Amino acid sequence: MSGCDGGGDDAVTFFFQARPEEARSRLQIIDEFRRRRPDIKIRTIMSGPDPLQQMLTYCAGGKCPDVLMSWELLYAGLAERGVLVDLREFLNRDPQYAAQLHEDGYAPLRDTFLWRGGQYALPEQWSGVFLYCNRKLFEEAGIQPPARWSEAWSYAEFLAAATALTRRDSGGRTQQWGFVDAWVPYFSAACFGMNNGAEWFSPPVQPMRTNIGDPRFAEGLQFYADLAVRHAVAPSVGDRQSVSAQDLFRSGKAAMLMGGHWLYSEFTGHDGLDFDVTVLPVGPHGGPGAITDVGSTGLAIAAASPRREQAWEFVKFATGPEGQALIAASGLFVPVLKSAMHTTGFADAHRGIRNLEVFTEGPANSRQMAVTPQWGKVEALLERGCNRVLRGAATADSLGGRTAADIDAVLRAAT
């Protein structure tokens, strides 16, 4: 374990992964909790590059942290192994607080952490994915991006904008890209498929099958791939290996960047970069508004914790109104409670953003991708199949054959 601070052997240990700026924000929450509850000590444990494997190793060795940061795509494996407490143990004892969270929160985020009827984590922040826009480049091209999830571009409108925002020199070399992607490419492609009227997995939580072969999903995935393969408004797979999407956007060499709120702090205060945000486009079979990935992390409590009650007090604080107000004002995260979202602190932390509704409406317009304890095996199959499409070596509709069958077999084995 590394990055520990504060407390002794009787302290509640809090395991999380974060960049330095994110760590500072979480430490603010911890400091405020310590101020209000000096009787409960907190010791932080910063994870390495593979947090899931670290958690499994620590818990198997009898040294499981008391509070664990949980990822939407990964927590189900821990819940299935009995590593996490069903938080209904605490929520049922405090029905007034549970009702407050239910009314003030967002069902897509909360339900992401429901596994086999149990609530194994409470959401602590939303990130989602959307589009960052270089305001100067958009204004020069005379293009106005949509301001809300209900006002999304169609695929055709998005392609027209990306084409108009792409610039090449006399030798055909690209000087400015219309679109770049800072997320996992096949995750991004899946969001395009989901915005064409098809779920990626059915049902998203504890899925029985993938819909990667659904013609609507395949059409959306192919549209994303064709941005680079056919239309050359986005860097190819090879181009992506030579320069990062963030660097292209920061330097004004990309007009739109797909990513989540985790990138917001990287772009604020950057000299010469004036940016806004907009929503993902919607395909001919999707809509009426756009949707995005849940993109949420939650806080869970270890089943083996000897400090469950103290751990719950911290989780309750961090995911409740007080902790979420601190998150809102930090500008590093998007809160998961409506009361915190609509505060002056959140607006002040995003003062340069005109299309603030992209953030404030994001959680309500989120959908789960897949929650299964077999995610590691599923992802390996997805990566292999989807990357062939993204390189132009296969078409998206080909994934409905062997790739879909192999994924379905893995999912069936998990039920």
PDB file of C-alpha atoms in Angstrom, residues 120-299:
ATOM      1  CA  TYR A 120     -22.911  -2.321  -3.194  1.00  0.00           C
ATOM      2  CA  ALA A 121     -21.710   1.271  -3.603  1.00  0.00           C
ATOM      3  CA  LEU A 122     -23.089   4.792  -3.578  1.00  0.00           C
ATOM      4  CA  PRO A 123     -22.095   7.093  -6.460  1.00  0.00           C
ATOM      5  CA  GLU A 124     -19.564   9.776  -5.542  1.00  0.00           C
ATOM      6  CA  GLN A 125     -18.962  11.595  -8.860  1.00  0.00           C
ATOM      7  CA  TRP A 126     -20.105  11.662 -12.486  1.00  0.00           C
ATOM      8  CA  SER A 127     -17.839  12.086 -15.452  1.00  0.00           C
ATOM      9  CA  GLY A 128     -19.715  10.799 -18.490  1.00  0.00           C
ATOM     10  CA  VAL A 129     -18.406  11.480 -21.974  1.00  0.00           C
ATOM     11  CA  PHE A 130     -19.250  14.407 -24.235  1.00  0.00           C
ATOM     12  CA  LEU A 131     -17.489  16.733 -26.666  1.00  0.00           C
ATOM     13  CA  TYR A 132     -15.100  19.551 -25.831  1.00  0.00           C
ATOM     14  CA  CYS A 133     -15.229  22.320 -28.476  1.00  0.00           C
ATOM     15  CA  ASN A 134     -12.591  24.890 -29.382  1.00  0.00           C
ATOM     16  CA  ARG A 135     -14.740  28.015 -29.342  1.00  0.00           C
ATOM     17  CA  LYS A 136     -12.443  30.040 -31.603  1.00  0.00           C
ATOM     18  CA  LEU A 137     -12.346  27.380 -34.320  1.00  0.00           C
ATOM     19  CA  PHE A 138     -16.113  26.937 -34.169  1.00  0.00           C
ATOM     20  CA  GLU A 139     -16.716  30.676 -34.474  1.00  0.00           C
ATOM     21  CA  GLU A 140     -14.318  30.961 -37.402  1.00  0.00           C
ATOM     22  CA  ALA A 141     -16.253  28.194 -39.176  1.00  0.00           C
ATOM     23  CA  GLY A 142     -19.613  29.752 -38.297  1.00  0.00           C
ATOM     24  CA  ILE A 143     -20.769  26.642 -36.421  1.00  0.00           C
ATOM     25  CA  GLN A 144     -22.853  26.683 -33.245  1.00  0.00           C
ATOM     26  CA  PRO A 145     -22.724  23.441 -31.214  1.00  0.00           C
ATOM     27  CA  PRO A 146     -25.804  22.095 -29.420  1.00  0.00           C
ATOM     28  CA  ALA A 147     -26.154  23.295 -25.838  1.00  0.00           C
ATOM     29  CA  ARG A 148     -28.271  20.503 -24.327  1.00  0.00           C
ATOM     30  CA  TRP A 149     -28.736  16.751 -24.522  1.00  0.00           C
ATOM     31  CA  SER A 150     -32.192  17.281 -25.995  1.00  0.00           C
ATOM     32  CA  GLU A 151     -30.745  19.350 -28.866  1.00  0.00           C
ATOM     33  CA  ALA A 152     -28.189  16.888 -30.219  1.00  0.00           C
ATOM     34  CA  TRP A 153     -26.811  16.965 -33.756  1.00  0.00           C
ATOM     35  CA  SER A 154     -27.762  14.146 -36.094  1.00  0.00           C
ATOM     36  CA  TYR A 155     -24.929  11.994 -37.407  1.00  0.00           C
ATOM     37  CA  ALA A 156     -25.134  13.903 -40.691  1.00  0.00           C
ATOM     38  CA  GLU A 157     -24.920  17.282 -38.944  1.00  0.00           C
ATOM     39  CA  PHE A 158     -22.017  16.104 -36.821  1.00  0.00           C
ATOM     40  CA  LEU A 159     -20.126  14.838 -39.874  1.00  0.00           C
ATOM     41  CA  ALA A 160     -20.769  18.110 -41.709  1.00  0.00           C
ATOM     42  CA  ALA A 161     -19.372  20.061 -38.744  1.00  0.00           C
ATOM     43  CA  ALA A 162     -16.324  17.786 -38.411  1.00  0.00           C
ATOM     44  CA  THR A 163     -15.668  18.106 -42.139  1.00  0.00           C
ATOM     45  CA  ALA A 164     -15.917  21.897 -42.067  1.00  0.00           C
ATOM     46  CA  LEU A 165     -13.563  21.989 -39.070  1.00  0.00           C
ATOM     47  CA  THR A 166     -10.884  19.837 -40.715  1.00  0.00           C
ATOM     48  CA  ARG A 167      -8.076  21.732 -42.469  1.00  0.00           C
ATOM     49  CA  ARG A 168      -5.365  20.396 -44.784  1.00  0.00           C
ATOM     50  CA  ASP A 169      -2.393  22.054 -46.429  1.00  0.00           C
ATOM     51  CA  SER A 170      -1.683  22.091 -50.174  1.00  0.00           C
ATOM     52  CA  GLY A 171       0.101  18.754 -49.864  1.00  0.00           C
ATOM     53  CA  GLY A 172      -2.925  17.091 -48.257  1.00  0.00           C
ATOM     54  CA  ARG A 173      -1.425  16.923 -44.787  1.00  0.00           C
ATOM     55  CA  THR A 174      -3.910  17.547 -41.994  1.00  0.00           C
ATOM     56  CA  GLN A 175      -3.241  20.749 -40.074  1.00  0.00           C
ATOM     57  CA  GLN A 176      -6.431  20.710 -38.023  1.00  0.00           C
ATOM     58  CA  TRP A 177      -8.643  17.753 -37.156  1.00  0.00           C
ATOM     59  CA  GLY A 178     -12.393  18.103 -36.895  1.00  0.00           C
ATOM     60  CA  PHE A 179     -12.641  15.395 -34.229  1.00  0.00           C
ATOM     61  CA  VAL A 180     -10.262  13.567 -31.894  1.00  0.00           C
ATOM     62  CA  ASP A 181     -10.925  11.040 -29.148  1.00  0.00           C
ATOM     63  CA  ALA A 182      -9.278  11.009 -25.717  1.00  0.00           C
ATOM     64  CA  TRP A 183     -11.253   8.021 -24.409  1.00  0.00           C
ATOM     65  CA  VAL A 184     -10.995   4.281 -25.085  1.00  0.00           C
ATOM     66  CA  PRO A 185     -11.855   4.098 -28.815  1.00  0.00           C
ATOM     67  CA  TYR A 186     -14.164   1.073 -28.703  1.00  0.00           C
ATOM     68  CA  PHE A 187     -15.958   2.533 -25.659  1.00  0.00           C
ATOM     69  CA  SER A 188     -16.475   5.735 -27.646  1.00  0.00           C
ATOM     70  CA  ALA A 189     -17.668   3.745 -30.643  1.00  0.00           C
ATOM     71  CA  ALA A 190     -20.130   1.968 -28.351  1.00  0.00           C
ATOM     72  CA  CYS A 191     -21.572   5.338 -27.279  1.00  0.00           C
ATOM     73  CA  PHE A 192     -22.249   6.093 -30.946  1.00  0.00           C
ATOM     74  CA  GLY A 193     -23.967   2.718 -31.246  1.00  0.00           C
ATOM     75  CA  MET A 194     -26.059   3.389 -28.141  1.00  0.00           C
ATOM     76  CA  ASN A 195     -27.043   6.761 -29.601  1.00  0.00           C
ATOM     77  CA  ASN A 196     -28.454   4.944 -32.612  1.00  0.00           C
ATOM     78  CA  GLY A 197     -31.167   3.258 -30.580  1.00  0.00           C
ATOM     79  CA  ALA A 198     -29.513   0.049 -29.327  1.00  0.00           C
ATOM     80  CA  GLU A 199     -28.151  -0.989 -25.951  1.00  0.00           C
ATOM     81  CA  TRP A 200     -24.624  -2.400 -25.964  1.00  0.00           C
ATOM     82  CA  PHE A 201     -25.675  -5.191 -23.598  1.00  0.00           C
ATOM     83  CA  SER A 202     -29.089  -6.461 -22.509  1.00  0.00           C
ATOM     84  CA  PRO A 203     -29.830  -5.793 -19.774  1.00  0.00           C
ATOM     85  CA  PRO A 204     -26.943  -3.418 -19.010  1.00  0.00           C
ATOM     86  CA  VAL A 205     -26.669  -4.670 -15.412  1.00  0.00           C
ATOM     87  CA  GLN A 206     -26.063  -8.436 -15.213  1.00  0.00           C
ATOM     88  CA  PRO A 207     -26.387  -8.786 -18.996  1.00  0.00           C
ATOM     89  CA  MET A 208     -27.383 -11.977 -20.773  1.00  0.00           C
ATOM     90  CA  ARG A 209     -26.200 -10.963 -24.245  1.00  0.00           C
ATOM     91  CA  THR A 210     -24.452  -8.297 -26.270  1.00  0.00           C
ATOM     92  CA  ASN A 211     -26.228  -6.320 -28.968  1.00  0.00           C
ATOM     93  CA  ILE A 212     -23.036  -5.661 -30.883  1.00  0.00           C
ATOM     94  CA  GLY A 213     -24.616  -7.429 -33.868  1.00  0.00           C
ATOM     95  CA  ASP A 214     -27.806  -5.322 -33.777  1.00  0.00           C
ATOM     96  CA  PRO A 215     -27.923  -3.427 -37.104  1.00  0.00           C
ATOM     97  CA  ARG A 216     -28.550  -0.145 -35.286  1.00  0.00           C
ATOM     98  CA  PHE A 217     -25.593  -0.616 -32.961  1.00  0.00           C
ATOM     99  CA  ALA A 218     -23.366  -1.725 -35.836  1.00  0.00           C
ATOM    100  CA  GLU A 219     -24.385   1.326 -37.863  1.00  0.00           C
ATOM    101  CA  GLY A 220     -23.365   3.645 -35.030  1.00  0.00           C
ATOM    102  CA  LEU A 221     -20.077   1.855 -34.448  1.00  0.00           C
ATOM    103  CA  GLN A 222     -19.315   1.969 -38.175  1.00  0.00           C
ATOM    104  CA  PHE A 223     -20.116   5.676 -38.312  1.00  0.00           C
ATOM    105  CA  TYR A 224     -17.566   6.296 -35.578  1.00  0.00           C
ATOM    106  CA  ALA A 225     -14.937   4.174 -37.343  1.00  0.00           C
ATOM    107  CA  ASP A 226     -15.590   5.913 -40.658  1.00  0.00           C
ATOM    108  CA  LEU A 227     -14.760   9.312 -39.195  1.00  0.00           C
ATOM    109  CA  ALA A 228     -11.124   8.221 -39.589  1.00  0.00           C
ATOM    110  CA  VAL A 229     -11.318   5.373 -42.095  1.00  0.00           C
ATOM    111  CA  ARG A 230     -13.547   6.970 -44.758  1.00  0.00           C
ATOM    112  CA  HIS A 231     -13.955  10.660 -44.044  1.00  0.00           C
ATOM    113  CA  ALA A 232     -10.485  11.467 -42.627  1.00  0.00           C
ATOM    114  CA  VAL A 233     -11.910  14.037 -40.194  1.00  0.00           C
ATOM    115  CA  ALA A 234     -10.320  12.146 -37.284  1.00  0.00           C
ATOM    116  CA  PRO A 235      -6.848  10.662 -36.821  1.00  0.00           C
ATOM    117  CA  SER A 236      -6.343   7.035 -37.843  1.00  0.00           C
ATOM    118  CA  VAL A 237      -5.267   4.368 -35.370  1.00  0.00           C
ATOM    119  CA  GLY A 238      -1.686   4.933 -36.529  1.00  0.00           C
ATOM    120  CA  ASP A 239      -1.947   8.704 -36.155  1.00  0.00           C
ATOM    121  CA  ARG A 240      -3.170   8.297 -32.568  1.00  0.00           C
ATOM    122  CA  GLN A 241       0.048   6.557 -31.595  1.00  0.00           C
ATOM    123  CA  SER A 242       2.181   9.552 -32.525  1.00  0.00           C
ATOM    124  CA  VAL A 243       0.358  12.353 -30.686  1.00  0.00           C
ATOM    125  CA  SER A 244      -2.257  12.475 -27.936  1.00  0.00           C
ATOM    126  CA  ALA A 245      -5.749  13.813 -28.492  1.00  0.00           C
ATOM    127  CA  GLN A 246      -5.335  16.134 -25.495  1.00  0.00           C
ATOM    128  CA  ASP A 247      -2.217  17.694 -27.018  1.00  0.00           C
ATOM    129  CA  LEU A 248      -3.962  18.217 -30.358  1.00  0.00           C
ATOM    130  CA  PHE A 249      -6.893  19.919 -28.659  1.00  0.00           C
ATOM    131  CA  ARG A 250      -4.752  22.037 -26.338  1.00  0.00           C
ATOM    132  CA  SER A 251      -2.634  23.274 -29.248  1.00  0.00           C
ATOM    133  CA  GLY A 252      -5.634  24.240 -31.393  1.00  0.00           C
ATOM    134  CA  LYS A 253      -5.034  21.408 -33.883  1.00  0.00           C
ATOM    135  CA  ALA A 254      -8.354  19.721 -33.117  1.00  0.00           C
ATOM    136  CA  ALA A 255     -11.753  21.406 -32.997  1.00  0.00           C
ATOM    137  CA  MET A 256     -13.659  18.707 -31.077  1.00  0.00           C
ATOM    138  CA  LEU A 257     -12.431  16.226 -28.496  1.00  0.00           C
ATOM    139  CA  MET A 258     -14.413  13.342 -27.048  1.00  0.00           C
ATOM    140  CA  GLY A 259     -13.742  12.740 -23.367  1.00  0.00           C
ATOM    141  CA  GLY A 260     -15.156  13.100 -19.886  1.00  0.00           C
ATOM    142  CA  HIS A 261     -15.092  15.626 -17.108  1.00  0.00           C
ATOM    143  CA  TRP A 262     -11.806  14.129 -15.892  1.00  0.00           C
ATOM    144  CA  LEU A 263     -10.148  16.264 -18.608  1.00  0.00           C
ATOM    145  CA  TYR A 264     -11.733  19.546 -17.558  1.00  0.00           C
ATOM    146  CA  SER A 265      -8.911  20.576 -15.240  1.00  0.00           C
ATOM    147  CA  GLU A 266      -6.354  19.835 -17.976  1.00  0.00           C
ATOM    148  CA  PHE A 267      -7.890  22.428 -20.278  1.00  0.00           C
ATOM    149  CA  THR A 268      -8.836  25.216 -17.859  1.00  0.00           C
ATOM    150  CA  GLY A 269      -6.304  27.996 -17.538  1.00  0.00           C
ATOM    151  CA  HIS A 270      -4.427  26.858 -20.634  1.00  0.00           C
ATOM    152  CA  ASP A 271      -3.183  29.936 -22.459  1.00  0.00           C
ATOM    153  CA  GLY A 272      -4.940  30.523 -25.743  1.00  0.00           C
ATOM    154  CA  LEU A 273      -7.515  27.737 -25.291  1.00  0.00           C
ATOM    155  CA  ASP A 274     -11.085  28.957 -25.138  1.00  0.00           C
ATOM    156  CA  PHE A 275     -13.427  25.976 -24.997  1.00  0.00           C
ATOM    157  CA  ASP A 276     -16.979  24.911 -24.354  1.00  0.00           C
ATOM    158  CA  VAL A 277     -18.739  21.553 -24.267  1.00  0.00           C
ATOM    159  CA  THR A 278     -21.482  19.916 -26.291  1.00  0.00           C
ATOM    160  CA  VAL A 279     -23.265  16.577 -26.462  1.00  0.00           C
ATOM    161  CA  LEU A 280     -22.763  13.452 -28.531  1.00  0.00           C
ATOM    162  CA  PRO A 281     -24.597  13.136 -31.870  1.00  0.00           C
ATOM    163  CA  VAL A 282     -27.675  10.973 -32.392  1.00  0.00           C
ATOM    164  CA  GLY A 283     -28.114   8.436 -35.206  1.00  0.00           C
ATOM    165  CA  PRO A 284     -31.202   7.976 -37.377  1.00  0.00           C
ATOM    166  CA  HIS A 285     -32.627   5.300 -35.048  1.00  0.00           C
ATOM    167  CA  GLY A 286     -31.736   7.040 -31.779  1.00  0.00           C
ATOM    168  CA  GLY A 287     -33.038   9.975 -29.834  1.00  0.00           C
ATOM    169  CA  PRO A 288     -34.922  12.133 -29.466  1.00  0.00           C
ATOM    170  CA  GLY A 289     -32.072  13.348 -27.243  1.00  0.00           C
ATOM    171  CA  ALA A 290     -28.511  12.123 -26.834  1.00  0.00           C
ATOM    172  CA  ILE A 291     -27.281   9.807 -24.087  1.00  0.00           C
ATOM    173  CA  THR A 292     -23.857   9.116 -22.585  1.00  0.00           C
ATOM    174  CA  ASP A 293     -22.100   6.532 -20.457  1.00  0.00           C
ATOM    175  CA  VAL A 294     -22.759   6.669 -16.714  1.00  0.00           C
ATOM    176  CA  GLY A 295     -19.055   7.286 -16.136  1.00  0.00           C
ATOM    177  CA  SER A 296     -19.433   7.113 -12.376  1.00  0.00           C
ATOM    178  CA  THR A 297     -17.301   5.943  -9.502  1.00  0.00           C
ATOM    179  CA  GLY A 298     -18.795   5.001  -6.170  1.00  0.00           C
ATOM    180  CA  LEU A 299     -17.739   4.337  -2.606  1.00  0.00           C
TER     181      LEU A 299
END
